[in-house]
Tab-separated table of C-alpha atoms and ligand atoms in Angstrom:
chain	number	residue	atom	x	y	z
I	1	MET	CA	0.000	0.000	0.000
I	2	ALA	CA	1.640	3.239	-1.140
I	3	THR	CA	0.992	6.598	0.458
I	4	ALA	CA	2.090	9.837	-1.172
I	5	ILE	CA	1.967	13.433	-0.078
I	6	ALA	CA	1.909	16.574	-2.178
I	7	HIS	CA	1.533	20.268	-1.523
I	8	PRO	CA	-0.511	22.785	-3.470
I	9	ASN	CA	1.307	25.332	-5.545
I	10	ILE	CA	0.528	28.965	-6.115
I	11	ALA	CA	0.876	30.301	-9.633
I	12	LEU	CA	2.835	33.534	-9.951
I	13	VAL	CA	2.271	33.594	-13.705
I	14	LYS	CA	-1.136	32.055	-14.261
I	15	TYR	CA	-2.454	29.291	-16.454
I	16	TRP	CA	-6.017	30.013	-17.600
I	17	GLY	CA	-7.370	28.482	-20.796
I	18	LYS	CA	-6.839	25.189	-22.600
I	19	GLN	CA	-5.781	24.192	-26.064
I	20	SER	CA	-8.424	22.397	-28.073
I	21	GLY	CA	-8.113	18.612	-28.246
I	22	SER	CA	-7.270	16.000	-25.651
I	23	GLY	CA	-4.574	15.798	-22.969
I	24	ASN	CA	-5.596	18.883	-20.981
I	25	LEU	CA	-2.922	21.056	-22.555
I	26	PRO	CA	-2.753	24.638	-21.272
I	27	ALA	CA	-3.037	27.598	-23.600
I	28	THR	CA	-0.553	29.589	-21.501
I	29	PRO	CA	2.694	28.730	-19.676
I	30	SER	CA	2.889	29.206	-15.914
I	31	VAL	CA	5.317	29.639	-13.025
I	32	SER	CA	4.543	28.662	-9.445
I	33	VAL	CA	5.834	28.101	-5.953
I	34	THR	CA	5.074	24.862	-4.108
I	35	VAL	CA	3.942	25.575	-0.565
I	36	ALA	CA	4.618	23.433	2.486
I	37	GLY	CA	2.119	23.846	5.317
I	38	LEU	CA	-0.842	22.613	3.265
I	39	THR	CA	-0.749	18.904	2.489
I	40	THR	CA	-2.719	16.291	0.581
I	41	THR	CA	-2.102	12.697	1.672
I	42	THR	CA	-3.246	9.939	-0.682
I	43	ARG	CA	-3.185	6.197	-0.191
I	44	VAL	CA	-3.789	3.757	-3.021
I	45	VAL	CA	-4.556	0.054	-2.531
I	46	PRO	CA	-5.682	-2.610	-5.006
I	47	ALA	CA	-9.412	-3.270	-4.620
I	48	GLU	CA	-12.315	-5.092	-6.239
I	49	ARG	CA	-13.470	-1.946	-7.989
I	50	ASP	CA	-12.368	1.669	-8.239
I	51	ALA	CA	-13.431	3.778	-5.283
I	52	LEU	CA	-12.510	7.275	-4.161
I	53	ARG	CA	-12.844	8.909	-0.777
I	54	ILE	CA	-11.917	12.529	-0.178
I	55	ASN	CA	-11.746	13.490	3.494
I	56	GLY	CA	-13.776	10.374	4.285
I	57	ASP	CA	-16.617	11.048	1.804
I	58	ILE	CA	-17.243	8.704	-1.102
I	59	ARG	CA	-16.892	10.719	-4.323
I	60	ARG	CA	-17.256	10.172	-8.038
I	61	GLU	CA	-14.902	12.460	-9.913
I	62	SER	CA	-14.950	12.219	-13.692
I	63	LYS	CA	-11.412	13.636	-13.900
I	64	VAL	CA	-10.080	10.836	-11.677
I	65	LYS	CA	-11.889	8.232	-13.762
I	66	SER	CA	-10.487	9.679	-17.009
I	67	LEU	CA	-6.969	9.689	-15.575
I	68	LEU	CA	-7.242	6.056	-14.434
I	69	ASP	CA	-8.593	5.065	-17.874
I	70	ALA	CA	-5.687	6.835	-19.594
I	71	LEU	CA	-3.090	5.235	-17.279
I	72	ARG	CA	-4.597	1.782	-17.957
I	73	ASP	CA	-4.089	2.293	-21.692
I	74	ASP	CA	-0.334	2.316	-20.978
I	75	PHE	CA	0.158	0.358	-17.724
I	76	GLU	CA	-1.188	-2.601	-15.769
I	77	VAL	CA	-3.164	-0.775	-13.100
I	78	PRO	CA	-5.824	-2.929	-11.369
I	79	PRO	CA	-8.962	-1.473	-9.752
I	80	VAL	CA	-7.938	0.762	-6.862
I	81	SER	CA	-9.288	2.181	-3.680
I	82	ILE	CA	-8.068	5.767	-3.310
I	83	GLU	CA	-8.239	7.510	0.013
I	84	THR	CA	-7.199	11.116	0.119
I	85	ARG	CA	-7.179	13.759	2.820
I	86	ASN	CA	-6.510	17.471	2.661
I	87	ASP	CA	-5.494	19.329	5.805
I	88	PHE	CA	-6.982	22.521	4.249
I	89	PRO	CA	-10.331	23.453	2.578
I	90	THR	CA	-11.036	21.471	-0.611
I	91	GLY	CA	-12.043	23.290	-3.804
I	92	ALA	CA	-11.899	26.752	-2.266
I	93	GLY	CA	-9.156	28.292	-4.364
I	94	LEU	CA	-6.346	26.665	-2.400
I	95	ALA	CA	-5.248	24.429	-5.278
I	96	SER	CA	-6.498	21.151	-3.815
I	97	SER	CA	-6.754	19.682	-7.323
I	98	ALA	CA	-3.056	20.423	-7.905
I	99	SER	CA	-1.871	18.617	-4.786
I	100	GLY	CA	-4.598	15.983	-5.240
I	101	PHE	CA	-3.586	14.789	-8.696
I	102	ALA	CA	0.138	15.086	-7.952
I	103	ALA	CA	-0.299	12.884	-4.866
I	104	LEU	CA	-2.546	10.437	-6.728
I	105	VAL	CA	-0.167	9.857	-9.635
I	106	THR	CA	2.783	9.578	-7.244
I	107	ALA	CA	0.932	7.021	-5.101
I	108	ILE	CA	-0.104	4.940	-8.144
I	109	ASP	CA	3.454	5.069	-9.479
I	110	GLY	CA	4.732	3.880	-6.095
I	111	GLU	CA	2.101	1.203	-5.528
I	112	PHE	CA	2.355	-0.420	-8.950
I	113	ASP	CA	6.051	0.255	-9.671
I	114	LEU	CA	5.345	2.120	-12.883
I	115	GLY	CA	8.885	3.532	-12.818
I	116	LEU	CA	7.846	7.025	-13.877
I	117	THR	CA	10.362	9.868	-13.900
I	118	PRO	CA	9.289	13.124	-12.198
I	119	ARG	CA	8.565	14.633	-15.619
I	120	GLU	CA	6.413	11.661	-16.556
I	121	ARG	CA	4.515	11.905	-13.263
I	122	SER	CA	4.074	15.583	-14.024
I	123	ALA	CA	2.659	14.855	-17.481
I	124	TRP	CA	0.191	12.318	-16.064
I	125	SER	CA	-0.811	14.702	-13.282
I	126	ARG	CA	-1.425	17.403	-15.887
I	127	GLN	CA	-4.053	15.224	-17.518
I	128	GLY	CA	-6.006	15.309	-14.266
I	129	SER	CA	-5.491	18.996	-13.560
I	130	ALA	CA	-2.892	21.080	-15.358
I	131	SER	CA	-1.718	22.934	-12.254
I	132	ALA	CA	-0.934	19.515	-10.683
I	133	ALA	CA	1.936	19.147	-13.148
I	134	ARG	CA	3.776	21.796	-11.079
I	135	SER	CA	3.146	20.192	-7.648
I	136	ILE	CA	5.315	17.228	-8.654
I	137	PHE	CA	8.223	19.630	-8.169
I	138	GLY	CA	9.322	21.583	-5.127
I	139	GLY	CA	10.444	25.189	-4.856
I	140	PHE	CA	9.794	27.163	-8.025
I	141	ALA	CA	8.230	25.178	-10.861
I	142	THR	CA	7.095	25.795	-14.419
I	143	LEU	CA	4.590	24.236	-16.772
I	144	ALA	CA	5.498	25.147	-20.312
I	145	SER	CA	5.982	23.770	-23.777
I	146	GLN	CA	9.514	22.414	-24.198
I	147	ASP	CA	10.580	20.844	-27.481
I	148	GLY	CA	6.938	20.557	-28.487
I	149	ALA	CA	5.771	18.809	-25.288
I	150	TRP	CA	3.973	20.430	-22.361
I	151	THR	CA	5.917	19.486	-19.292
I	152	GLY	CA	6.427	20.522	-15.706
I	153	ALA	CA	9.943	21.254	-14.459
I	154	GLU	CA	11.756	22.615	-11.450
I	155	LEU	CA	12.923	26.160	-12.067
I	156	LEU	CA	14.803	26.782	-8.816
I	157	ALA	CA	15.250	24.720	-5.650
I	158	LYS	CA	13.401	25.983	-2.587
I	159	ASP	CA	16.567	26.610	-0.567
I	160	ALA	CA	18.094	28.752	-3.307
I	161	TRP	CA	15.542	31.533	-2.615
I	162	PRO	CA	13.408	30.648	0.419
I	163	LEU	CA	10.509	33.040	-0.127
I	164	GLU	CA	7.658	32.789	2.358
I	165	VAL	CA	3.937	32.534	1.696
I	166	VAL	CA	1.020	33.744	3.809
I	167	ILE	CA	-2.482	32.771	2.764
I	168	ALA	CA	-5.329	34.947	3.986
I	169	VAL	CA	-8.354	32.640	4.065
I	170	THR	CA	-11.490	34.737	3.500
I	171	ALA	CA	-14.044	31.937	2.903
I	172	GLU	CA	-14.002	28.196	3.545
I	173	GLU	CA	-16.726	27.021	1.153
I	174	PRO	CA	-16.050	25.540	-2.312
I	175	LYS	CA	-15.937	28.011	-5.181
I	176	PRO	CA	-19.134	28.478	-7.239
I	177	VAL	CA	-17.544	27.854	-10.666
I	178	SER	CA	-14.704	25.352	-11.141
I	179	SER	CA	-11.481	26.431	-12.849
I	180	SER	CA	-12.094	24.132	-15.837
I	181	GLU	CA	-15.571	25.568	-16.378
I	182	GLY	CA	-14.418	29.130	-15.753
I	183	MET	CA	-11.543	28.966	-18.210
I	184	GLU	CA	-13.773	27.550	-20.926
I	185	ARG	CA	-16.203	30.391	-20.283
I	186	SER	CA	-13.389	32.943	-20.601
I	187	ARG	CA	-12.126	31.344	-23.816
I	188	SER	CA	-15.512	31.329	-25.445
I	189	THR	CA	-16.896	34.682	-24.251
I	190	SER	CA	-14.217	37.177	-23.167
I	191	PRO	CA	-13.098	39.784	-25.703
I	192	PHE	CA	-9.766	39.846	-23.826
I	193	TYR	CA	-8.941	36.144	-24.211
I	194	ASP	CA	-6.709	36.436	-27.288
I	195	ALA	CA	-4.716	39.261	-25.711
I	196	TRP	CA	-4.318	37.182	-22.530
I	197	CYS	CA	-2.793	34.327	-24.536
I	198	ARG	CA	-0.642	36.639	-26.672
I	199	HIS	CA	1.134	38.205	-23.684
I	200	ALA	CA	1.591	35.039	-21.639
I	201	ASP	CA	5.007	34.043	-23.016
I	202	ALA	CA	6.480	37.446	-22.176
I	203	ASP	CA	5.222	37.258	-18.577
I	204	PHE	CA	6.555	33.712	-18.289
I	205	ASP	CA	10.013	34.751	-19.523
I	206	THR	CA	10.101	37.757	-17.190
I	207	ALA	CA	9.158	35.627	-14.188
I	208	CYS	CA	11.711	32.918	-15.023
I	209	ARG	CA	14.414	35.577	-15.289
I	210	ALA	CA	13.333	37.208	-12.020
I	211	VAL	CA	13.519	33.852	-10.223
I	212	ALA	CA	16.911	33.022	-11.739
I	213	GLU	CA	18.248	36.415	-10.604
I	214	ARG	CA	16.377	36.416	-7.242
I	215	ASP	CA	14.968	39.773	-8.318
I	216	PHE	CA	12.059	40.270	-5.918
I	217	GLU	CA	10.865	43.591	-7.355
I	218	SER	CA	10.672	42.252	-10.865
I	219	LEU	CA	8.873	39.088	-9.698
I	220	CYS	CA	6.439	41.221	-7.697
I	221	GLU	CA	5.654	43.368	-10.739
I	222	VAL	CA	5.052	40.523	-13.166
I	223	ALA	CA	3.150	38.336	-10.662
I	224	GLU	CA	0.678	41.074	-9.726
I	225	HIS	CA	0.323	41.997	-13.399
I	226	SER	CA	-0.497	38.370	-14.309
I	227	CYS	CA	-2.991	38.186	-11.427
I	228	HIS	CA	-4.693	41.454	-12.416
I	229	LYS	CA	-4.962	40.350	-16.034
I	230	LEU	CA	-6.414	36.979	-14.991
I	231	HIS	CA	-9.151	38.657	-12.966
I	232	ALA	CA	-9.836	41.209	-15.723
I	233	LEU	CA	-10.279	38.237	-18.050
I	234	MET	CA	-12.599	36.552	-15.563
I	235	LEU	CA	-14.652	39.726	-15.091
I	236	SER	CA	-14.958	40.208	-18.841
I	237	SER	CA	-16.341	36.675	-19.297
I	238	ARG	CA	-20.089	36.185	-19.739
I	239	PRO	CA	-21.589	35.602	-17.230
I	240	ALA	CA	-18.810	37.383	-15.333
I	241	LEU	CA	-16.612	35.338	-12.999
I	242	LEU	CA	-16.152	37.256	-9.767
I	243	TYR	CA	-14.323	35.139	-7.207
I	244	TRP	CA	-13.506	37.949	-4.757
I	245	ASN	CA	-15.380	39.027	-1.651
I	246	GLN	CA	-14.983	42.137	0.493
I	247	ALA	CA	-12.273	40.554	2.608
I	248	THR	CA	-10.315	39.737	-0.567
I	249	VAL	CA	-10.246	43.417	-1.517
I	250	ALA	CA	-9.331	44.448	2.029
I	251	ALA	CA	-6.447	41.928	2.079
I	252	ILE	CA	-5.161	43.307	-1.242
I	253	GLU	CA	-5.225	46.773	0.303
I	254	THR	CA	-3.434	45.542	3.453
I	255	THR	CA	-0.694	43.951	1.341
I	256	ARG	CA	-0.243	47.087	-0.745
I	257	GLN	CA	0.043	49.206	2.401
I	258	LEU	CA	2.634	46.821	3.805
I	259	ARG	CA	4.672	47.165	0.632
I	260	GLN	CA	4.398	50.942	0.667
I	261	ALA	CA	5.738	50.849	4.213
I	262	GLY	CA	8.787	48.919	3.001
I	263	THR	CA	7.928	45.201	3.371
I	264	PRO	CA	8.942	43.170	0.293
I	265	VAL	CA	5.602	41.456	-0.324
I	266	PHE	CA	3.173	40.978	-3.193
I	267	TYR	CA	-0.194	39.263	-3.580
I	268	THR	CA	-1.776	36.861	-5.983
I	269	ILE	CA	-5.296	35.411	-6.211
I	270	ASP	CA	-6.611	32.368	-8.062
I	271	ALA	CA	-10.108	31.085	-8.831
I	272	GLY	CA	-11.317	31.767	-5.317
I	273	PRO	CA	-11.429	34.522	-2.698
I	274	GLN	CA	-8.199	33.714	-0.818
I	275	VAL	CA	-5.326	36.193	-0.988
I	276	LYS	CA	-1.883	34.663	-1.209
I	277	ALA	CA	0.917	36.968	-0.107
I	278	VAL	CA	4.455	36.097	-1.126
I	279	CYS	CA	7.276	37.794	0.749
I	280	ALA	CA	11.043	37.864	0.942
I	281	PRO	CA	12.746	35.500	3.432
I	282	GLY	CA	12.216	36.557	7.047
I	283	TYR	CA	9.087	38.684	6.489
I	284	GLY	CA	6.414	35.964	6.864
I	285	ALA	CA	5.652	36.547	10.555
I	286	GLY	CA	5.069	40.291	10.117
I	287	VAL	CA	2.921	39.818	7.004
I	288	ALA	CA	0.862	37.111	8.738
I	289	LYS	CA	0.261	39.326	11.756
I	290	LEU	CA	-1.154	42.165	9.673
I	291	LEU	CA	-3.141	40.006	7.264
I	292	ALA	CA	-4.746	38.209	10.227
I	293	ARG	CA	-6.090	41.603	11.318
I	294	SER	CA	-7.302	42.596	7.863
I	295	PRO	CA	-11.131	42.981	7.921
I	296	GLY	CA	-12.967	39.733	7.139
I	297	VAL	CA	-9.925	37.464	7.116
I	298	LEU	CA	-10.942	34.215	8.855
I	299	ARG	CA	-7.452	32.915	9.453
I	300	VAL	CA	-4.014	32.942	7.937
I	301	VAL	CA	-1.892	29.974	6.916
I	302	ARG	CA	1.861	30.446	6.794
I	303	GLY	CA	4.024	28.354	4.580
I	304	GLU	CA	7.576	28.012	3.436
I	305	LEU	CA	8.428	26.745	0.006
I	306	GLY	CA	7.873	23.000	-0.023
I	307	ASP	CA	9.120	19.824	-1.657
I	308	GLY	CA	7.573	18.073	-4.606
I	309	ALA	CA	5.161	15.132	-4.425
I	310	ARG	CA	6.715	12.066	-2.817
I	311	ILE	CA	6.055	8.676	-1.286
I	312	VAL	CA	6.060	8.680	2.502
I	313	ALA	CA	7.184	5.727	4.552
I	314	GLU	CA	5.014	6.560	7.557
I	315	PRO	CA	1.413	6.781	6.352
I	316	ARG	CA	-0.311	9.661	8.087
I	317	LEU	CA	-3.886	8.809	7.103
I	318	SER	CA	-5.938	7.947	10.149
X	401	DP6	C1	-6.275	30.107	-11.459
X	401	DP6	O1	-5.289	23.464	-12.871
X	401	DP6	O2	-7.395	23.743	-11.506
X	401	DP6	O3	-5.210	28.350	-10.266
X	401	DP6	O4	-6.508	21.952	-15.568
X	401	DP6	O5	-8.944	22.439	-15.556
X	401	DP6	O6	-7.933	21.252	-13.616
X	401	DP6	P1	-7.712	22.249	-14.715
X	401	DP6	O7	-7.504	23.659	-13.999
X	401	DP6	P2	-6.629	24.041	-12.750
X	401	DP6	O8	-6.564	25.626	-12.943
X	401	DP6	C2	-5.723	26.446	-12.192
X	401	DP6	C3	-6.052	27.861	-12.461
X	401	DP6	C4	-5.381	28.870	-11.556
X	401	DP6	C5	-4.047	29.328	-12.132
X	401	DP6	C6	-2.892	28.359	-12.012
X	401	DP6	O9	-2.818	27.573	-11.070
X	401	DP6	O10	-2.000	28.453	-12.886
């Protein structure tokens, strides 16, 4: 019985939109940080028939079924019982699908000795959820087209630039529109979609350079720009996708004030109302203290950059 853990990742340059055709290929490249402090633990055991439990509840997830079907086209994978637990809210804009699919593929690889390389695990994870391709890797990761193939890769090891992350949780409930549905809506209805895709490579290159040079200011500028463009794209979709609440806006304001007062910190927001603040090493405690006091913030979660998805010897599922 193999048990794997994986952490969510937070995109600094966002993926939003898919290419047509199969394989869940993104329309835009992305850069992320993998965050320790939030963990998905997944155990896979052979069973009479496929079954999935998330946090103890029996679930039917079409994306999991499709991934298992695709894996079985290439490998001997018997029916499996999958038990997965998140120690953070599921489906609330905290990237539970990223850590979920990364942990699942890693556990299946471990249980059935598929012998996958990290890049291969990343490619399989991508089929489940494209952002999961990045959670296979620790530290700074990318998902981009390389030599014609969309693949995840490590950009920089976590210890080489140990940025800190503070997540301001402003709502615990699942988001109203899933990322997959939202991005299809943006593709088919937003007048800004083509421009979003056209500028994505430039943002990706800028972010990769900023990470390579540990240039916080430049990373801050491009990450907030990518986030603002993503939400402009969402708002210009029909019907509009508005994932923010009042506490989201207040937390943005708090982060901007902190930066004006000299703290090296920037924010980013995904398909949900949580505000993710990324700060230079050593500033996490101060940022967390102020964000916790920002109006409407329910709680803050602090994280350091984490490792990629991996098999654990000591199963931690109860
Ligand atoms: C806003 O990876 O959840 O978090 O591939 O359809 O499962 P699917 O989408 P998903 O979308 C993530 C969107 C995002 C930006 C990002 O993580 O890059």
